[in-house]
mmCIF file of N, CA and C in Angstrom:
data_model
loop_
_atom_site.group_PDB
_atom_site.id
_atom_site.type_symbol
_atom_site.label_atom_id
_atom_site.label_comp_id
_atom_site.label_asym_id
_atom_site.label_seq_id
_atom_site.Cartn_x
_atom_site.Cartn_y
_atom_site.Cartn_z
ATOM 1 N N UNK J 24 0.498 -1.074 -0.591
ATOM 2 C CA UNK J 24 0.065 -0.292 0.089
ATOM 3 C C UNK J 24 0.801 1.477 -0.115
ATOM 4 N N UNK J 25 -0.064 2.280 -0.113
ATOM 5 C CA UNK J 25 0.791 3.499 0.396
ATOM 6 C C UNK J 25 0.915 4.118 2.007
ATOM 7 N N UNK J 26 2.298 5.548 1.663
ATOM 8 C CA UNK J 26 2.556 5.860 3.202
ATOM 9 C C UNK J 26 1.424 6.444 2.996
ATOM 10 N N UNK J 27 0.041 6.198 4.530
ATOM 11 C CA UNK J 27 -1.177 7.345 3.776
ATOM 12 C C UNK J 27 -0.314 8.066 4.776
ATOM 13 N N UNK J 28 0.419 7.927 6.103
ATOM 14 C CA UNK J 28 0.674 9.154 6.887
ATOM 15 C C UNK J 28 1.860 10.464 6.153
ATOM 16 N N UNK J 29 2.948 9.834 4.667
ATOM 17 C CA UNK J 29 2.831 10.794 3.378
ATOM 18 C C UNK J 29 1.949 11.605 3.291
ATOM 19 N N UNK J 30 0.516 10.724 2.979
ATOM 20 C CA UNK J 30 -0.858 10.824 1.944
ATOM 21 C C UNK J 30 -1.098 12.323 2.697
ATOM 22 N N UNK J 31 -1.805 11.994 4.397
ATOM 23 C CA UNK J 31 -2.086 12.639 5.147
ATOM 24 C C UNK J 31 -1.931 14.202 4.854
ATOM 25 N N UNK J 32 0.009 14.340 4.840
ATOM 26 C CA UNK J 32 0.924 15.516 5.185
ATOM 27 C C UNK J 32 0.017 16.346 4.110
ATOM 28 N N UNK J 33 0.586 15.378 2.450
ATOM 29 C CA UNK J 33 0.008 15.653 1.360
ATOM 30 C C UNK J 33 -1.790 17.097 1.591
ATOM 31 N N UNK J 34 -2.040 16.208 1.690
ATOM 32 C CA UNK J 34 -3.431 16.731 2.130
ATOM 33 C C UNK J 34 -3.638 18.093 3.259
ATOM 34 N N UNK J 35 -2.803 17.889 4.133
ATOM 35 C CA UNK J 35 -2.589 19.325 4.983
ATOM 36 C C UNK J 35 -2.072 19.780 4.428
ATOM 37 N N UNK J 36 -1.377 20.292 3.389
ATOM 38 C CA UNK J 36 -0.391 20.935 3.076
ATOM 39 C C UNK J 36 -1.128 21.983 2.264
ATOM 40 N N UNK J 37 0.025 23.138 2.336
ATOM 41 C CA UNK J 37 -0.591 24.782 2.142
ATOM 42 C C UNK J 37 -0.036 24.900 0.021
ATOM 43 N N UNK J 38 -0.679 25.623 -0.753
ATOM 44 C CA UNK J 38 -0.302 25.334 -1.569
ATOM 45 C C UNK J 38 -1.253 26.615 -2.161
ATOM 46 N N UNK J 39 -0.312 27.562 -2.947
ATOM 47 C CA UNK J 39 -1.858 28.800 -2.730
ATOM 48 C C UNK J 39 -1.366 28.703 -5.083
ATOM 49 N N UNK J 40 -1.756 27.804 -5.425
ATOM 50 C CA UNK J 40 -2.130 27.274 -6.840
ATOM 51 C C UNK J 40 -4.260 26.460 -6.395
ATOM 52 N N UNK J 41 -4.128 25.742 -7.171
ATOM 53 C CA UNK J 41 -5.496 26.226 -7.770
ATOM 54 C C UNK J 41 -6.381 24.885 -6.893
ATOM 55 N N UNK J 42 -7.646 24.714 -6.411
ATOM 56 C CA UNK J 42 -8.021 23.553 -5.837
ATOM 57 C C UNK J 42 -8.063 22.360 -6.382
ATOM 58 N N UNK J 43 -8.165 23.032 -8.128
ATOM 59 C CA UNK J 43 -7.740 21.209 -9.627
ATOM 60 C C UNK J 43 -6.839 21.142 -8.739
ATOM 61 N N UNK J 44 -5.511 21.978 -8.869
ATOM 62 C CA UNK J 44 -4.100 21.404 -8.757
ATOM 63 C C UNK J 44 -3.569 20.601 -7.600
ATOM 64 N N UNK J 45 -4.246 21.203 -6.629
ATOM 65 C CA UNK J 45 -4.671 20.453 -5.242
ATOM 66 C C UNK J 45 -5.543 19.182 -5.125
ATOM 67 N N UNK J 46 -6.463 19.705 -5.241
ATOM 68 C CA UNK J 46 -7.164 18.152 -5.439
ATOM 69 C C UNK J 46 -6.112 16.888 -7.439
ATOM 70 N N UNK J 47 -5.859 16.749 -7.503
ATOM 71 C CA UNK J 47 -4.517 16.823 -8.127
ATOM 72 C C UNK J 47 -3.557 15.457 -8.153
ATOM 73 N N UNK J 48 -3.016 16.338 -7.573
ATOM 74 C CA UNK J 48 -1.788 15.828 -6.683
ATOM 75 C C UNK J 48 -1.841 14.656 -5.786
ATOM 76 N N UNK J 49 -3.245 14.916 -4.651
ATOM 77 C CA UNK J 49 -3.678 13.636 -4.093
ATOM 78 C C UNK J 49 -4.236 12.548 -4.863
ATOM 79 N N UNK J 50 -5.226 12.411 -6.052
ATOM 80 C CA UNK J 50 -4.886 11.759 -6.661
ATOM 81 C C UNK J 50 -4.224 11.199 -7.429
ATOM 82 N N UNK J 51 -3.132 11.857 -7.397
ATOM 83 C CA UNK J 51 -1.868 11.122 -8.191
ATOM 84 C C UNK J 51 -0.880 10.239 -7.513
ATOM 85 N N UNK J 52 -0.632 11.419 -6.116
ATOM 86 C CA UNK J 52 -0.146 10.058 -4.842
ATOM 87 C C UNK J 52 -0.783 9.173 -4.709
ATOM 88 N N UNK J 53 -1.897 8.522 -5.520
ATOM 89 C CA UNK J 53 -2.420 7.337 -5.231
ATOM 90 C C UNK J 53 -2.871 6.207 -6.188
ATOM 91 N N UNK J 54 -2.909 6.931 -7.319
ATOM 92 C CA UNK J 54 -2.580 6.714 -8.520
ATOM 93 C C UNK J 54 -0.974 5.589 -8.913
ATOM 94 N N UNK J 55 -0.808 6.998 -8.338
ATOM 95 C CA UNK J 55 0.918 6.299 -8.498
ATOM 96 C C UNK J 55 1.565 5.601 -7.665
ATOM 97 N N UNK J 56 0.783 4.900 -5.928
ATOM 98 C CA UNK J 56 1.358 4.993 -5.642
ATOM 99 C C UNK J 56 2.303 4.747 -4.255
ATOM 100 N N UNK J 57 2.551 6.176 -4.343
ATOM 101 C CA UNK J 57 3.615 6.701 -3.224
ATOM 102 C C UNK J 57 4.473 7.186 -4.042
ATOM 103 N N UNK J 58 5.116 7.064 -5.536
ATOM 104 C CA UNK J 58 6.170 6.679 -5.840
ATOM 105 C C UNK J 58 5.940 7.818 -6.771
ATOM 106 N N UNK J 59 8.055 8.235 -7.368
ATOM 107 C CA UNK J 59 7.711 9.927 -8.963
ATOM 108 C C UNK J 59 7.570 8.045 -9.923
ATOM 109 N N UNK J 60 7.305 9.215 -10.632
ATOM 110 C CA UNK J 60 6.932 8.664 -11.598
ATOM 111 C C UNK J 60 7.789 7.949 -13.230
ATOM 112 N N UNK J 61 9.311 8.597 -12.558
ATOM 113 C CA UNK J 61 10.050 8.461 -13.537
ATOM 114 C C UNK J 61 10.419 7.507 -12.634
ATOM 115 N N UNK J 62 10.891 7.763 -11.527
ATOM 116 C CA UNK J 62 12.465 6.696 -11.465
ATOM 117 C C UNK J 62 11.236 5.723 -11.005
ATOM 118 N N UNK J 63 10.195 5.671 -10.357
ATOM 119 C CA UNK J 63 9.553 4.512 -9.272
ATOM 120 C C UNK J 63 9.994 4.045 -7.498
ATOM 121 N N UNK J 64 10.580 4.842 -7.556
ATOM 122 C CA UNK J 64 10.698 5.248 -5.626
ATOM 123 C C UNK J 64 10.347 6.274 -5.078
ATOM 124 N N UNK J 65 9.867 4.857 -4.259
ATOM 125 C CA UNK J 65 8.524 5.383 -2.669
ATOM 126 C C UNK J 65 9.578 7.439 -2.390
ATOM 127 N N UNK J 66 8.218 8.192 -2.447
ATOM 128 C CA UNK J 66 8.816 9.076 -1.676
ATOM 129 C C UNK J 66 9.234 9.607 -0.435
ATOM 130 N N UNK J 67 9.837 9.661 -0.068
ATOM 131 C CA UNK J 67 9.891 10.062 1.763
ATOM 132 C C UNK J 67 9.740 10.251 2.926
ATOM 133 N N UNK J 68 9.328 11.877 2.408
ATOM 134 C CA UNK J 68 9.355 12.799 2.641
ATOM 135 C C UNK J 68 8.212 13.718 1.937
ATOM 136 N N UNK J 69 7.015 14.694 1.950
ATOM 137 C CA UNK J 69 6.498 14.979 1.444
ATOM 138 C C UNK J 69 6.910 16.655 0.779
ATOM 139 N N UNK J 70 8.102 16.740 1.759
ATOM 140 C CA UNK J 70 9.098 18.421 0.775
ATOM 141 C C UNK J 70 9.986 17.232 -0.491
ATOM 142 N N UNK J 71 9.853 16.171 -0.961
ATOM 143 C CA UNK J 71 10.492 16.038 -2.101
ATOM 144 C C UNK J 71 9.690 15.662 -3.361
ATOM 145 N N UNK J 72 7.924 15.873 -3.051
ATOM 146 C CA UNK J 72 6.692 15.523 -3.117
ATOM 147 C C UNK J 72 6.673 16.730 -5.076
ATOM 148 N N UNK J 73 7.129 16.453 -6.323
ATOM 149 C CA UNK J 73 6.922 17.281 -6.667
ATOM 150 C C UNK J 73 5.973 17.447 -8.275
ATOM 151 N N UNK J 74 5.099 18.222 -8.031
ATOM 152 C CA UNK J 74 3.844 18.154 -9.216
ATOM 153 C C UNK J 74 4.641 18.637 -10.387
ATOM 154 N N UNK J 75 4.900 18.064 -11.341
ATOM 155 C CA UNK J 75 5.248 18.270 -12.272
ATOM 156 C C UNK J 75 4.605 18.942 -13.577
ATOM 157 N N UNK J 76 4.269 19.547 -14.598
ATOM 158 C CA UNK J 76 3.132 19.828 -15.710
ATOM 159 C C UNK J 76 3.925 18.865 -16.838
ATOM 160 N N UNK J 77 2.739 18.705 -16.956
ATOM 161 C CA UNK J 77 3.796 17.389 -18.863
ATOM 162 C C UNK J 77 4.106 18.296 -19.691
ATOM 163 N N UNK J 78 2.337 19.660 -20.036
ATOM 164 C CA UNK J 78 2.721 20.463 -21.027
ATOM 165 C C UNK J 78 2.956 21.725 -19.741
ATOM 166 N N UNK J 79 3.874 23.102 -19.342
ATOM 167 C CA UNK J 79 4.168 23.229 -19.440
ATOM 168 C C UNK J 79 3.245 24.591 -18.842
ATOM 169 N N UNK J 80 2.870 25.493 -17.767
ATOM 170 C CA UNK J 80 2.153 26.323 -17.960
ATOM 171 C C UNK J 80 2.637 27.904 -18.597
ATOM 172 N N UNK J 81 2.976 27.682 -18.837
ATOM 173 C CA UNK J 81 3.806 28.793 -19.622
ATOM 174 C C UNK J 81 4.102 28.139 -21.736
ATOM 175 N N UNK J 82 3.366 27.806 -21.634
ATOM 176 C CA UNK J 82 3.723 26.385 -23.160
ATOM 177 C C UNK J 82 1.901 26.558 -22.691
ATOM 178 N N UNK J 83 0.778 26.641 -22.152
ATOM 179 C CA UNK J 83 -0.113 26.528 -22.289
ATOM 180 C C UNK J 83 -1.089 25.604 -21.978
ATOM 181 N N UNK J 84 -0.096 24.518 -21.339
ATOM 182 C CA UNK J 84 -0.713 23.740 -20.309
ATOM 183 C C UNK J 84 -1.599 24.126 -18.809
ATOM 184 N N UNK J 85 -2.560 23.503 -18.267
ATOM 185 C CA UNK J 85 -2.557 23.451 -17.108
ATOM 186 C C UNK J 85 -2.911 22.041 -16.163
ATOM 187 N N UNK J 86 -3.473 22.860 -14.844
ATOM 188 C CA UNK J 86 -3.672 21.746 -13.815
ATOM 189 C C UNK J 86 -4.896 21.250 -13.648
ATOM 190 N N UNK J 87 -4.784 20.000 -14.428
ATOM 191 C CA UNK J 87 -5.838 18.827 -15.474
ATOM 192 C C UNK J 87 -4.779 17.775 -14.987
ATOM 193 N N UNK J 88 -5.015 17.008 -14.670
ATOM 194 C CA UNK J 88 -4.917 15.801 -14.076
ATOM 195 C C UNK J 88 -4.035 15.209 -14.988
ATOM 196 N N UNK J 89 -4.528 14.715 -16.128
ATOM 197 C CA UNK J 89 -3.740 14.047 -17.866
ATOM 198 C C UNK J 89 -2.998 15.126 -17.824
ATOM 199 N N UNK J 90 -2.426 16.090 -17.461
ATOM 200 C CA UNK J 90 -1.476 17.280 -16.890
ATOM 201 C C UNK J 90 -0.212 17.288 -16.202
ATOM 202 N N UNK J 91 -0.081 16.774 -15.578
ATOM 203 C CA UNK J 91 0.318 16.175 -13.869
ATOM 204 C C UNK J 91 0.974 15.190 -13.783
ATOM 205 N N UNK J 92 2.275 15.046 -13.374
ATOM 206 C CA UNK J 92 2.791 13.535 -12.986
ATOM 207 C C UNK J 92 3.412 14.304 -12.173
ATOM 208 N N UNK J 93 3.606 13.289 -11.034
ATOM 209 C CA UNK J 93 4.282 13.396 -8.719
ATOM 210 C C UNK J 93 5.611 12.718 -9.519
ATOM 211 N N UNK J 94 6.429 13.548 -9.401
ATOM 212 C CA UNK J 94 8.580 13.114 -9.503
ATOM 213 C C UNK J 94 8.601 13.802 -8.073
ATOM 214 N N UNK J 95 9.916 12.834 -7.859
ATOM 215 C CA UNK J 95 11.234 13.008 -6.733
ATOM 216 C C UNK J 95 11.896 15.133 -7.595
ATOM 217 N N UNK J 96 11.754 15.593 -5.971
ATOM 218 C CA UNK J 96 12.374 16.852 -6.782
ATOM 219 C C UNK J 96 14.036 17.106 -7.375
ATOM 220 N N UNK J 97 14.667 16.375 -6.765
ATOM 221 C CA UNK J 97 15.456 15.513 -8.135
ATOM 222 C C UNK J 97 14.977 15.746 -9.009
ATOM 223 N N UNK J 98 14.321 14.590 -9.980
ATOM 224 C CA UNK J 98 14.316 14.626 -10.780
ATOM 225 C C UNK J 98 13.392 15.888 -12.353
ATOM 226 N N UNK J 99 12.122 16.646 -10.991
ATOM 227 C CA UNK J 99 11.732 17.642 -11.298
ATOM 228 C C UNK J 99 12.716 18.464 -11.194
ATOM 229 N N UNK J 100 14.345 18.592 -11.067
ATOM 230 C CA UNK J 100 15.573 19.819 -11.437
ATOM 231 C C UNK J 100 15.879 19.449 -12.760
ATOM 232 N N UNK J 101 16.422 17.854 -12.607
ATOM 233 C CA UNK J 101 16.835 17.457 -13.508
ATOM 234 C C UNK J 101 15.960 17.765 -15.417
ATOM 235 N N UNK J 102 14.624 17.499 -14.469
ATOM 236 C CA UNK J 102 14.047 17.920 -16.512
ATOM 237 C C UNK J 102 13.777 19.325 -15.913
ATOM 238 N N UNK J 103 14.145 20.135 -16.104
ATOM 239 C CA UNK J 103 14.493 21.711 -16.181
ATOM 240 C C UNK J 103 15.894 22.181 -15.935
ATOM 241 N N UNK J 104 16.444 21.430 -16.245
ATOM 242 C CA UNK J 104 18.243 21.559 -15.473
ATOM 243 C C UNK J 104 18.287 22.402 -17.539
ATOM 244 N N UNK J 105 18.562 22.749 -17.165
ATOM 245 C CA UNK J 105 20.026 24.039 -18.384
ATOM 246 C C UNK J 105 21.327 23.633 -18.674
ATOM 247 N N UNK J 106 21.602 23.732 -17.295
ATOM 248 C CA UNK J 106 23.507 23.901 -18.074
ATOM 249 C C UNK J 106 24.410 22.740 -17.397
ATOM 250 N N UNK J 107 24.745 22.185 -18.199
ATOM 251 C CA UNK J 107 25.803 21.019 -17.345
ATOM 252 C C UNK J 107 26.216 20.364 -16.256
ATOM 253 N N UNK J 108 26.485 21.471 -14.779
ATOM 254 C CA UNK J 108 27.201 21.390 -13.542
ATOM 255 C C UNK J 108 25.793 20.808 -13.185
ATOM 256 N N UNK J 109 24.829 21.344 -12.997
ATOM 257 C CA UNK J 109 23.265 20.777 -12.631
ATOM 258 C C UNK J 109 23.081 19.651 -13.463
ATOM 259 N N UNK J 110 22.928 19.544 -14.736
ATOM 260 C CA UNK J 110 22.249 18.528 -15.132
ATOM 261 C C UNK J 110 22.961 17.311 -14.917
ATOM 262 N N UNK J 111 24.431 17.892 -14.200
ATOM 263 C CA UNK J 111 25.864 16.405 -14.771
ATOM 264 C C UNK J 111 25.680 15.610 -12.164
ATOM 265 N N UNK J 112 24.962 17.043 -11.479
ATOM 266 C CA UNK J 112 24.969 16.684 -10.227
ATOM 267 C C UNK J 112 24.119 16.032 -9.510
ATOM 268 N N UNK J 113 22.406 16.317 -10.747
ATOM 269 C CA UNK J 113 21.384 15.390 -10.827
ATOM 270 C C UNK J 113 21.560 13.849 -11.056
ATOM 271 N N UNK J 114 22.066 13.652 -12.133
ATOM 272 C CA UNK J 114 22.563 12.328 -13.255
ATOM 273 C C UNK J 114 23.755 11.328 -11.504
ATOM 274 N N UNK J 115 24.741 12.352 -10.872
ATOM 275 C CA UNK J 115 25.398 11.607 -9.929
ATOM 276 C C UNK J 115 24.212 11.142 -8.881
ATOM 277 N N UNK J 116 23.248 11.960 -9.160
ATOM 278 C CA UNK J 116 23.089 11.656 -7.207
ATOM 279 C C UNK J 116 21.300 11.168 -8.231
ATOM 280 N N UNK J 117 20.879 11.066 -8.467
ATOM 281 C CA UNK J 117 20.284 10.100 -9.411
ATOM 282 C C UNK J 117 20.697 8.729 -9.489
ATOM 283 N N UNK J 118 21.341 7.925 -10.190
ATOM 284 C CA UNK J 118 22.217 7.093 -10.890
ATOM 285 C C UNK J 118 20.739 6.335 -11.602
ATOM 286 N N UNK J 119 19.983 6.937 -12.421
ATOM 287 C CA UNK J 119 19.314 6.580 -13.431
ATOM 288 C C UNK J 119 19.206 5.202 -13.907
ATOM 289 N N UNK J 120 18.311 4.770 -14.390
ATOM 290 C CA UNK J 120 18.531 2.929 -15.059
ATOM 291 C C UNK J 120 17.837 3.747 -16.740
ATOM 292 N N UNK J 121 18.090 3.288 -17.261
ATOM 293 C CA UNK J 121 18.163 3.230 -19.109
ATOM 294 C C UNK J 121 16.363 4.024 -19.006
ATOM 295 N N UNK J 122 15.756 2.373 -18.152
ATOM 296 C CA UNK J 122 13.429 3.260 -18.315
ATOM 297 C C UNK J 122 13.999 3.953 -17.720
ATOM 298 N N UNK J 123 14.766 4.570 -16.895
ATOM 299 C CA UNK J 123 14.167 5.378 -16.020
ATOM 300 C C UNK J 123 14.320 6.728 -16.834
ATOM 301 N N UNK J 124 15.725 6.918 -17.396
ATOM 302 C CA UNK J 124 16.482 8.039 -18.317
ATOM 303 C C UNK J 124 15.271 8.793 -19.191
ATOM 304 N N UNK J 125 14.787 7.237 -20.499
ATOM 305 C CA UNK J 125 13.536 7.315 -21.292
ATOM 306 C C UNK J 125 12.874 7.999 -21.087
ATOM 307 N N UNK J 126 12.247 8.075 -19.442
ATOM 308 C CA UNK J 126 10.617 8.940 -18.663
ATOM 309 C C UNK J 126 11.596 9.995 -18.648
ATOM 310 N N UNK J 127 12.679 10.587 -18.155
ATOM 311 C CA UNK J 127 13.020 11.249 -17.636
ATOM 312 C C UNK J 127 12.910 12.523 -18.612
ATOM 313 N N UNK J 128 13.658 11.360 -20.330
ATOM 314 C CA UNK J 128 14.084 12.703 -21.230
ATOM 315 C C UNK J 128 13.035 12.445 -21.877
ATOM 316 N N UNK J 129 11.511 12.203 -22.343
ATOM 317 C CA UNK J 129 10.066 12.516 -22.127
ATOM 318 C C UNK J 129 10.093 13.461 -22.294
ATOM 319 N N UNK J 130 10.203 13.882 -20.822
ATOM 320 C CA UNK J 130 9.098 14.990 -20.484
ATOM 321 C C UNK J 130 10.467 15.912 -19.976
ATOM 322 N N UNK J 131 12.103 16.089 -20.122
ATOM 323 C CA UNK J 131 12.641 17.099 -20.936
ATOM 324 C C UNK J 131 12.388 17.559 -21.816
ATOM 325 N N UNK J 132 12.107 16.987 -22.872
ATOM 326 C CA UNK J 132 12.016 17.739 -24.426
ATOM 327 C C UNK J 132 10.235 18.162 -24.278
ATOM 328 N N UNK J 133 9.932 17.352 -23.496
ATOM 329 C CA UNK J 133 8.635 17.871 -23.727
ATOM 330 C C UNK J 133 8.391 19.797 -22.943
ATOM 331 N N UNK J 134 9.647 20.298 -21.752
ATOM 332 C CA UNK J 134 9.276 21.080 -21.226
ATOM 333 C C UNK J 134 10.235 21.962 -22.287
ATOM 334 N N UNK J 135 10.900 22.017 -23.291
ATOM 335 C CA UNK J 135 11.923 22.185 -24.114
ATOM 336 C C UNK J 135 12.967 22.030 -23.331
ATOM 337 N N UNK J 136 13.737 21.328 -23.567
ATOM 338 C CA UNK J 136 14.918 20.508 -23.171
ATOM 339 C C UNK J 136 15.867 19.372 -24.001
ATOM 340 N N UNK J 137 16.613 19.515 -23.673
ATOM 341 C CA UNK J 137 17.265 18.319 -25.191
ATOM 342 C C UNK J 137 17.351 17.440 -24.850
ATOM 343 N N UNK J 138 17.541 15.564 -24.800
ATOM 344 C CA UNK J 138 17.272 14.572 -24.579
ATOM 345 C C UNK J 138 18.653 14.666 -23.730
ATOM 346 N N UNK J 139 18.765 14.042 -22.369
ATOM 347 C CA UNK J 139 20.579 13.890 -21.942
ATOM 348 C C UNK J 139 20.714 12.556 -22.727
ATOM 349 N N UNK J 140 22.095 11.964 -22.228
ATOM 350 C CA UNK J 140 22.451 10.391 -23.020
ATOM 351 C C UNK J 140 23.574 10.162 -22.323
ATOM 352 N N UNK J 141 22.998 9.158 -21.538
ATOM 353 C CA UNK J 141 24.325 8.209 -20.400
ATOM 354 C C UNK J 141 24.879 7.790 -20.804
ATOM 355 N N UNK J 142 26.969 7.409 -20.684
ATOM 356 C CA UNK J 142 27.479 6.677 -20.641
ATOM 357 C C UNK J 142 27.466 5.561 -20.000
#
């Protein structure tokens, strides 16, 4: 099952976004079984749960359930990272396998960034 304590913390977290965004975060936590969409690793704290807009709001994306995924903070930073230093920092931290890298690259491209290659 999922970590219910973490779900309750997520439910009680104050956010400044829409109610739709707030509700969809909770639904996604349940749907994703309390795990990061990219890595499949369980969330350890509410602070590391980041809600990523698949189509960025600046590019017309919204808070619809289908436009959101929950990822670990480090994954979210890597999705949006542009500098080589930042990319290398999070690549080293996350130690992604091939499947995880494919998932990550899908969201990097949709966010307007280049795919990453691990050698």
